[in-house]
XYZ file of C-alpha atoms in Angstrom:
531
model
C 139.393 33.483 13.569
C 135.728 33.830 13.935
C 134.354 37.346 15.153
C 135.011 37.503 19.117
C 132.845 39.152 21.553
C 134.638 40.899 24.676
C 136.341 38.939 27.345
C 134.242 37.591 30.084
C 134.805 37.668 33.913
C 138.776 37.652 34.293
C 140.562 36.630 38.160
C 144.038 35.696 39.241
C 143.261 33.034 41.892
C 145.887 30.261 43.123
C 144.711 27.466 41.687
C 144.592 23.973 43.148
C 143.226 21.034 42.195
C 141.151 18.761 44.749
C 143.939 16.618 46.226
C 146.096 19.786 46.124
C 149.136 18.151 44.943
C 149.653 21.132 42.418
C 148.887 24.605 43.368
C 149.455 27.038 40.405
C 150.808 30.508 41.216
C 148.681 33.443 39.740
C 151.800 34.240 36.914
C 153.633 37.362 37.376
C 153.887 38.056 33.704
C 149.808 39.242 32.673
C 147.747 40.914 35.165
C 145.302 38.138 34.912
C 144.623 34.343 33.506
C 141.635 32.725 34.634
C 138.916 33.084 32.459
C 134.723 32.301 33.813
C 132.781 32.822 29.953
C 128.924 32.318 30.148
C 128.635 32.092 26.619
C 130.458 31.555 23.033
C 130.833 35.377 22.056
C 133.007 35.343 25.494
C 134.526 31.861 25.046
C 135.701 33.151 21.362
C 137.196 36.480 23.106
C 139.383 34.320 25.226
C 140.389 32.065 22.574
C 141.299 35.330 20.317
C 143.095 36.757 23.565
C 145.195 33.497 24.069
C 146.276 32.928 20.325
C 146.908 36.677 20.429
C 149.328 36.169 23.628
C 151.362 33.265 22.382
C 149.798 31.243 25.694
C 148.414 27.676 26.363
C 145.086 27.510 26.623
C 143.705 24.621 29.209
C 139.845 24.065 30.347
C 139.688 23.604 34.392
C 136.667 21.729 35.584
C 135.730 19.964 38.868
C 139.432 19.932 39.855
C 140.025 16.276 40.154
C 143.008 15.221 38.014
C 145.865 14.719 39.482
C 148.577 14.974 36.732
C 149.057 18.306 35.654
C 146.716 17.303 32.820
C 145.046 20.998 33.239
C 147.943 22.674 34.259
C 151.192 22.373 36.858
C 152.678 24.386 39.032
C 155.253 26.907 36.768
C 154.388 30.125 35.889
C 154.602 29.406 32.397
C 155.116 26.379 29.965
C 158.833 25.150 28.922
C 158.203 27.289 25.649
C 157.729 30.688 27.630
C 154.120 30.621 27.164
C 151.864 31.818 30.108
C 149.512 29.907 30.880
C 145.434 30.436 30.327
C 142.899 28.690 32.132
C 138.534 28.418 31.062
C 136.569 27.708 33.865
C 132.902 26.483 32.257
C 131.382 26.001 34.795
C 128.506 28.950 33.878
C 128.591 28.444 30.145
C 125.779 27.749 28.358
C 124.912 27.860 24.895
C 122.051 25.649 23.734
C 118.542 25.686 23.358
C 116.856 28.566 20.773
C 117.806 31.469 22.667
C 121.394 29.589 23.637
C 120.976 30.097 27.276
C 120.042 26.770 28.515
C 123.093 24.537 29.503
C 121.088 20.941 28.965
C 118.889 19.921 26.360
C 117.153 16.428 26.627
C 115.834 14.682 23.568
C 113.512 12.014 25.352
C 112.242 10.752 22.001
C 115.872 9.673 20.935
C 117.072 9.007 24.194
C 119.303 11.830 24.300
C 120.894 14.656 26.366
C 123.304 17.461 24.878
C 125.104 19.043 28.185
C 127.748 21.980 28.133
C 130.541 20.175 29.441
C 130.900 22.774 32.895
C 127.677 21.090 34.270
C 128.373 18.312 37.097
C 127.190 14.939 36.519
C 124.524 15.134 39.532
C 122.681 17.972 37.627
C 122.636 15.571 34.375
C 121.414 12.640 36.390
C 118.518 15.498 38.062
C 117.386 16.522 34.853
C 117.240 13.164 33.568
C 114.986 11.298 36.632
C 112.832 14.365 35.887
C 112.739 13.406 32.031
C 112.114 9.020 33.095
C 115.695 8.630 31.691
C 118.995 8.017 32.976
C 122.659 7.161 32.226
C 123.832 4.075 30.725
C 126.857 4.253 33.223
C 127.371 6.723 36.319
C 130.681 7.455 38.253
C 129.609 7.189 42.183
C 129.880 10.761 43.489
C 128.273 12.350 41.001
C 130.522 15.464 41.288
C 132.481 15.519 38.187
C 132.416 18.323 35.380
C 131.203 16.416 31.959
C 133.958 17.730 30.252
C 136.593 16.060 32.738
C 134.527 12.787 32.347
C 134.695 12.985 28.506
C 138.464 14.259 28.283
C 139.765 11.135 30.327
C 138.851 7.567 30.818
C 136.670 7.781 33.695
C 134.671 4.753 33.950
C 131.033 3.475 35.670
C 130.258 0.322 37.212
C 128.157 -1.142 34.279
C 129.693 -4.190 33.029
C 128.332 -4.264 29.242
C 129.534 -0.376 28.924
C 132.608 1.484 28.027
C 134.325 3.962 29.617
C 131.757 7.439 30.453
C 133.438 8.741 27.338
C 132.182 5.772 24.998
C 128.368 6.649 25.529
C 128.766 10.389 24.056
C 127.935 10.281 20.664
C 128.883 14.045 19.571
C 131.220 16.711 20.694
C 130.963 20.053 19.981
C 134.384 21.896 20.011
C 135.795 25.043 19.024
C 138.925 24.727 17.749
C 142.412 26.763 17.342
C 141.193 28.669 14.115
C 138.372 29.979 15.785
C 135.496 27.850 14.315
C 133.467 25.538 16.170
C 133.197 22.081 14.662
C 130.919 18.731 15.422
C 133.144 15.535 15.591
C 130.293 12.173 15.606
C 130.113 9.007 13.745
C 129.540 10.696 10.307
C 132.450 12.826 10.410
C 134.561 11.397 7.727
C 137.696 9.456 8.828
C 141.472 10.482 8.766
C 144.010 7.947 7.775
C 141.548 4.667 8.495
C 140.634 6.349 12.308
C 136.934 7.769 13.279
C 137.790 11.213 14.698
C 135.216 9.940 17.348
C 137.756 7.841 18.903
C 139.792 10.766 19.629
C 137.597 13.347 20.817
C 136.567 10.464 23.609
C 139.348 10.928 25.957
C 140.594 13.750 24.097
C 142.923 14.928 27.413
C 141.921 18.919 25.853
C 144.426 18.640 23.149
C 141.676 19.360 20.148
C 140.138 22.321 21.259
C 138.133 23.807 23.655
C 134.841 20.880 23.989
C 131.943 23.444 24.613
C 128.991 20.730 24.369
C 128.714 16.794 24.665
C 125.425 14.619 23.559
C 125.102 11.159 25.381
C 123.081 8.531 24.783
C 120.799 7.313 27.624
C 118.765 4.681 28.946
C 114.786 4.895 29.898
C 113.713 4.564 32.861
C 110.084 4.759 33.394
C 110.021 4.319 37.163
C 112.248 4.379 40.501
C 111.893 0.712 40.208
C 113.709 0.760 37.107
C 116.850 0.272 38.752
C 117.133 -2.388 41.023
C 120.059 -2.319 43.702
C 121.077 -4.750 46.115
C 124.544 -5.741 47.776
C 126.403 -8.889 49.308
C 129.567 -9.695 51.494
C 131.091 -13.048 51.022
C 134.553 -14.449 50.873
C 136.365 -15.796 47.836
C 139.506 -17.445 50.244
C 140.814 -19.403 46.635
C 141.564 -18.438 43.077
C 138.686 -20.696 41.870
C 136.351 -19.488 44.275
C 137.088 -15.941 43.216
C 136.223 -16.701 39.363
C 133.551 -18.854 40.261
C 131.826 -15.991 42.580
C 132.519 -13.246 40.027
C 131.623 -15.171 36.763
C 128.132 -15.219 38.586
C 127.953 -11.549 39.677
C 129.123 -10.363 36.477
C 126.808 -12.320 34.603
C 123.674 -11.403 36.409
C 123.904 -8.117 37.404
C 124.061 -4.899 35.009
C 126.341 -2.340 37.170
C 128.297 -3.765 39.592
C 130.901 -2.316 42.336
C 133.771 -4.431 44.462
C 135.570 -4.114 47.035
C 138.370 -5.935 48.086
C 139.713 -6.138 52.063
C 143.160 -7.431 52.570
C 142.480 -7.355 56.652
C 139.445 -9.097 56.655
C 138.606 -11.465 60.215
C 136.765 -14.045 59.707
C 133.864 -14.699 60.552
C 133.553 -11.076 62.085
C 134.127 -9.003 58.407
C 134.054 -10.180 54.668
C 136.999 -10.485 52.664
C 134.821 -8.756 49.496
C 131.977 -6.245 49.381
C 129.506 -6.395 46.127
C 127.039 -3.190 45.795
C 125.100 -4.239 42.202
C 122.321 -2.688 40.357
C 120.054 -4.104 37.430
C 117.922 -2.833 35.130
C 114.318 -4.007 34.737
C 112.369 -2.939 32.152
C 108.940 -4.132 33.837
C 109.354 -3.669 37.580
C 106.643 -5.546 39.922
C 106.058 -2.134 42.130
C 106.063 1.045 40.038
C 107.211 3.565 41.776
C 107.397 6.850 40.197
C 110.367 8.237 39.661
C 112.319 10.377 42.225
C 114.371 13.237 41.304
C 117.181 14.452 43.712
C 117.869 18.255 42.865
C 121.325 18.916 42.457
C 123.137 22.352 43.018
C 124.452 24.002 39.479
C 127.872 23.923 38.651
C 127.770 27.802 38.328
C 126.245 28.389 41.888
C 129.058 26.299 43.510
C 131.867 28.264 41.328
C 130.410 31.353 42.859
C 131.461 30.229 46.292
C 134.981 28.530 45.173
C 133.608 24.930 45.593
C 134.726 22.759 43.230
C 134.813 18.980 43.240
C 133.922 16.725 45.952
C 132.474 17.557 49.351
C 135.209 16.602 52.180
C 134.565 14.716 54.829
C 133.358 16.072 58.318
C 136.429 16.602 60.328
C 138.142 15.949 57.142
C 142.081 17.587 58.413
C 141.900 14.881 61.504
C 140.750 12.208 59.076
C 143.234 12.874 57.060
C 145.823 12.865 59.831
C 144.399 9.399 61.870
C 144.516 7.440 58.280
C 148.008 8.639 57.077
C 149.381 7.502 60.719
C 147.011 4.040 60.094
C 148.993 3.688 57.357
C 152.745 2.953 58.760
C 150.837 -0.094 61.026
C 149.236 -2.679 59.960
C 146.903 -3.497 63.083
C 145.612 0.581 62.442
C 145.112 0.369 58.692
C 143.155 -2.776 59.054
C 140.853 -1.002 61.621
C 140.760 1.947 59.050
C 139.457 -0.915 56.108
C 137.015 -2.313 57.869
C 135.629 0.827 59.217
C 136.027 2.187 55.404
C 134.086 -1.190 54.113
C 131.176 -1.178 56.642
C 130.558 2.982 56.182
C 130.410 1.926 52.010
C 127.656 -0.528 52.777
C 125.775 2.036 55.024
C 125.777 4.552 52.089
C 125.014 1.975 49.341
C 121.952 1.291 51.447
C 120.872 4.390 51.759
C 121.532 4.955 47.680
C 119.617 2.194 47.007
C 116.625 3.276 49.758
C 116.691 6.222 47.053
C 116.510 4.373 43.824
C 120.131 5.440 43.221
C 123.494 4.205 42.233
C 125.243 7.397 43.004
C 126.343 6.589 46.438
C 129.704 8.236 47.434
C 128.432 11.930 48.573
C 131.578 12.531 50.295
C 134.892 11.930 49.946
C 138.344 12.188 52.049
C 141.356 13.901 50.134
C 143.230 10.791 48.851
C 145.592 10.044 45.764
C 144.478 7.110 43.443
C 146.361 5.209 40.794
C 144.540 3.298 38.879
C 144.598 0.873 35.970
C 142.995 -1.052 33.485
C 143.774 -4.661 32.811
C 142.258 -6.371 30.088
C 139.833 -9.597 30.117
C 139.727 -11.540 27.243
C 136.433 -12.835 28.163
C 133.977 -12.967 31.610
C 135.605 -16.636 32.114
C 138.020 -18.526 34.640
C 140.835 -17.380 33.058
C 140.386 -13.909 32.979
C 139.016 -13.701 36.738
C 141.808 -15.693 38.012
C 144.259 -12.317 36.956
C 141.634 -10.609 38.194
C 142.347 -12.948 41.262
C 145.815 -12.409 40.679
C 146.255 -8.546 40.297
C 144.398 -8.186 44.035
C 146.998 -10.419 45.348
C 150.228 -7.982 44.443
C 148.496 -6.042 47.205
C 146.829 -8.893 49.547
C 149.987 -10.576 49.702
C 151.926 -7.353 50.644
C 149.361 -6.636 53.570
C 149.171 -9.965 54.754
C 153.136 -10.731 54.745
C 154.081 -7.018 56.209
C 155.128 -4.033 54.792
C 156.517 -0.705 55.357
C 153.415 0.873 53.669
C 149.612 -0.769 54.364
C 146.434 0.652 52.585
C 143.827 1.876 54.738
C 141.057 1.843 52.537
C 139.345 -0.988 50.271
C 140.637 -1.685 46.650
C 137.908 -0.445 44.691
C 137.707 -2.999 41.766
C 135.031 -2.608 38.382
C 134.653 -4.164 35.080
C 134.191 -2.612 31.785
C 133.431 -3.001 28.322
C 136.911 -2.413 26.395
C 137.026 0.326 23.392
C 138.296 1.568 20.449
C 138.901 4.575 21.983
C 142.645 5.818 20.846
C 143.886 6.991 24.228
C 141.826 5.534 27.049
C 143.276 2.492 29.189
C 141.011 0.147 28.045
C 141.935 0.423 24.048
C 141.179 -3.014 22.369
C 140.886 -4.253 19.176
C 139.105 -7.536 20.928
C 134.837 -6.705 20.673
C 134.593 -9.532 23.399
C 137.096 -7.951 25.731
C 135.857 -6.687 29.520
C 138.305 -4.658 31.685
C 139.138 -4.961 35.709
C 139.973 -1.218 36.956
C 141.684 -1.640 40.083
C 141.617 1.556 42.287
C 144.430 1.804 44.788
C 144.442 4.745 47.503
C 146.789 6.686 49.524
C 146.052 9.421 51.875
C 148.296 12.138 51.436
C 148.593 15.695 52.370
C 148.323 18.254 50.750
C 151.799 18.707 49.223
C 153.326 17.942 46.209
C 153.644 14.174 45.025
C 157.758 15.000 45.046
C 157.359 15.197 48.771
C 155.143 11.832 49.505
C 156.148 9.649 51.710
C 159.220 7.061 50.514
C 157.176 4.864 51.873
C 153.885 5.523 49.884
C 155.950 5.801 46.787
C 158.186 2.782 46.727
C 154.540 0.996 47.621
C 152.940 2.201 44.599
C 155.833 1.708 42.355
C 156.150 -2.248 43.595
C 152.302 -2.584 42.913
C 152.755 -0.738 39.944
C 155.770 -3.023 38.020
C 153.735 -5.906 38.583
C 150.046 -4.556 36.944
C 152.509 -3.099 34.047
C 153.582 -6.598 33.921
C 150.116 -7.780 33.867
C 149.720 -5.808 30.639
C 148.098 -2.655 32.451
C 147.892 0.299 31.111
C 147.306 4.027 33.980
C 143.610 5.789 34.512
C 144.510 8.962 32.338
C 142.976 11.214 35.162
C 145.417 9.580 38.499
C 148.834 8.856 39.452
C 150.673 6.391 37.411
C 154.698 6.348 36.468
C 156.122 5.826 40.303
C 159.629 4.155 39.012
C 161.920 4.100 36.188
C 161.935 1.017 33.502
C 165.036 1.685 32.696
C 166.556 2.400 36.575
C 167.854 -0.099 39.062
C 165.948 -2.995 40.437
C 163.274 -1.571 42.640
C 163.838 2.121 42.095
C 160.767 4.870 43.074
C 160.249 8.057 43.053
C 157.726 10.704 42.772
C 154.896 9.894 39.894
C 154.990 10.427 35.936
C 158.797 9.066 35.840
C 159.931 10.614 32.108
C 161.417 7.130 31.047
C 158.199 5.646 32.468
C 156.116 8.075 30.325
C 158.433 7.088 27.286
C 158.018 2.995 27.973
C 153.934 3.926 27.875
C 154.484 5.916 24.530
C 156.184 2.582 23.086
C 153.345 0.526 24.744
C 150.078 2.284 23.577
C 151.639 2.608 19.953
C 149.508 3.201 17.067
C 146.909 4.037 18.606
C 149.364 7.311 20.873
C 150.228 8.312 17.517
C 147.151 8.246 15.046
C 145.679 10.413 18.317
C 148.356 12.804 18.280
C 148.623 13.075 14.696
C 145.126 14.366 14.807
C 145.390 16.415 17.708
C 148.652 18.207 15.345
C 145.754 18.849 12.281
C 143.086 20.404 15.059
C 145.863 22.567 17.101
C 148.908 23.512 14.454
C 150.389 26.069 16.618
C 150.048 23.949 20.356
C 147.495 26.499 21.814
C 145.935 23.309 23.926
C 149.419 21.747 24.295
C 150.665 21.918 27.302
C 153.675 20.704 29.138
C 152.025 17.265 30.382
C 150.768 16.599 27.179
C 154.407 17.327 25.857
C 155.765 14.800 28.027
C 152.657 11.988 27.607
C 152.401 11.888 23.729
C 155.950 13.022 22.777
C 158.528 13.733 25.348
């Protein structure tokens, strides 16, 4: 264990994450456990204090998993341990006097972030610099290190997950010392330890830096962004329409209405942006400042900005979603307000869009593409339908929002959903939302659940694998036909052990080398990579 300065800024809040489907007790056992370090020194006094405690050390950032990926709702972990949680949201240690929190490298094209900072302050910086990202999520509101620990995604079609375009972490580890895991580190047992720090689910160490590689972007004009509306009423229309979209446009973002009236709405919404390298009006560039990470932890604002009126939002779409005439209403209202924003994104030279969001559950999945061809887009075609055909033949559950649909370059990338050992293959995320309260997923609506679980067996069947950071695991495998229940069902968790294979174990294998003793292992881990 490396020298340790003294501990930093110590609190015993209740902790929730955004959706507030897991509120955390302060534990009665330690007087506090929530830990705010600005720098390593305090960072290494924590990491002394939680070896030193027997606890289970867990990083919380912009709030927005919802499995207990960061931590759940006992007081302490099925070994006894109390539970510790970092906030980094005000750490910073780089630059020559380690005080500066981002670092851009404008002749190499790239940026070194502490992984507390948002991605809206990276994208600031970066305008400011003529760069940007190579992919972007489309709030913007996300810690780095949440990006990098799951397998959040971006719209751009010829890019992996958010996590594939880091080329370095920084991480200090159980022992105490603070290592560098890139390309050059040397490999363990035929496996770059690069394709387990991306979507590393905080199970190697504590990540305290990131360095991504990034794009130029010499003017506004850079990026180009445009939208469409159109219908795709047959399976070969659908490939036919999206083998062209995907093919001539860089980033691209879908959306899919089940409810759609012709010829008053569109059955699918297209926001797209490309990248031109020698734009006909050169516009300078236009930085939007973005509040610090820090600042808004100072205030207890974490994540993304609700919705105005957001409680009777919340309470108009989860009635919308027991009818079908009110849930279609809600989609097409939901469709037409993403075009308005797009537009005004775009207006801005931007592809971060979504500034506001309404408290929903997701789950999510990746389905793999062997190729941008007929083929492929007809599942693509086909995976919308297990929900289309629900809506349109009746239900006891409707959606009342668009499917959010995206394609992505697959990975090598141990645990992240789109793992392939294909070079050619693209992945469709499909993005399916509930509005819930805020209560635990155990008290959902039957409803809501047995939805999600139907949906769910047939994308499993598809060959899908779950979004590490939302709701997956709404049935049992091995449980009578049509059986739900609340999410991350243990046999479920156990059939996606079997499925990811290799892969699950040459990750956790590694993780066992970096973290001997389990400091970062907490129960949800437990349960995800062993049971």
């Amino acid at each position: 264990m490396m020298d340790a300065g003294s501990l930093p800024e110590q609190s015993n809040p209740i902790w929730t994450n955004w959706t507030k489907n897991i509120v955390h007790q302060p534990p009665p056992s330690v007087s506090y456990y929530y830990f705010s370090p600005s720098n390593l020194s305090e960072l290494q006094a924590v990491l002394q204090k939680g070896t030193t405690d027997n606890a289970v050390l867990r990083v919380s950032g912009q709030r927005h998993s919802q499995p207990p990926l960061v931590i759940d709702t006992s007081a302490t972990s099925s070994t006894g341990a109390v539970n510790y949680l970092v906030d980094m949201s005000c750490y910073a240690d780089l630059g020559p006097n380690g005080d500066q929190n981002m670092i851009v490298d404008v002749a190499n094209k790239q940026i070194t972030v502490n992984t507390g900072v948002r991605e809206d302050q990276i994208i600031d910086l970066l305008t400011q610099n003529n760069l940007m990202l190579r992919t972007v999520t489309a709030g913007g509101f996300f810690s780095v290190g949440g990006m990098t620990s799951v397998d959040v995604h971006g719209a751009t079609v010829a890019a992996p997950v958010f996590a594939g375009t880091v080329s370095a972490f920084t991480i200090l580890r159980a022992d105490g010392t603070v290592v560098t895991i890139d390309e050059s580190t040397p490999s363990v047992n035929g496996w770059n330890p690069l394709q387990f720090a991306r979507v590393n689910l905080g199970g190697l160490g504590i990540v305290t830096s990131v360095t991504i590689d990034v794009l130029d972007r010499p003017y506004a004009t850079t990026l180009d962004g445009g939208s469409t509306s159109f219908d795709a009423p047959t399976r070969d229309q659908f490939a036919a329409t999206f083998q062209t979209l995907l093919t001539t446009h860089d980033r691209i973002e879908t959306f899919y209405n089940p409810y759609y009236f012709p010829p008053i709405t569109n059955e699918y919404f297209a926001a797209w942006w490309n990248v031109v390298d020698n734009p006909a009006n050169k516009i300078p560039n236009q930085p939007i400042p973005a509040e610090s990470a820090c600042t808004l932890a100072a205030d207890d604002e974490y994540g993304a900005p609700m919705l105005p009126g957001e409680d009777i939002a919340e309470e108009a779409a989860i009635i919308a979603q027991g009818a079908k005439f009110l849930a279609g209403g809600v989609t097409v209202a939901g469709m037409a307000t993403i075009a308005i924003n797009v537009a005004k994104a775009n207006a801005a030279y931007s592809d971060v869009w979504l500034t506001e969001a309404a408290r929903v559950m997701f789950m999510s999945y990746f389905i793999e593409m062997p190729a941008i061809d007929a083929a492929s887009l007809g599942k693509v075609w086909d995976s919308l339908q297990v929900v289309g055909k629900r809506m349109q033949r009746g239900s006891s559950f409707y959606i009342a929002a668009p499917m959010e649909f995206r394609f992505v370059k697959g990975s090598d990338i141990a645990m992240a959903g789109t793992y392939t050992t294909n070079p050619d293959a693209t992945f469709v995320n499909l993005d399916l939302i509930g509005f819930i309260r805020a209560t635990p997923t155990s008290d959902y609506p039957a409803a809501l659940l047995k939805f999600f679980a139907d949906v769910e067996r047939e994308w499993v069947a598809m060959g899908g694998f779950p979004h590490n950071g939302k709701m997956y695991g709404f049935y049992d495998p091995q449980g009578a036909a049509g059986n739900f229940g609340a999410a991350f069902n243990p046999n479920f968790l156990a059939e996606l052990r079997t499925r990811r294979g290799t892969p699950l174990q040459a990750f956790n294998d590694y993780r066992r080398s970096q973290d001997p003793n389990g400091l970062f292992y907490n129960d949800y881990l437990r349960a995800l990579l062993e049971g």
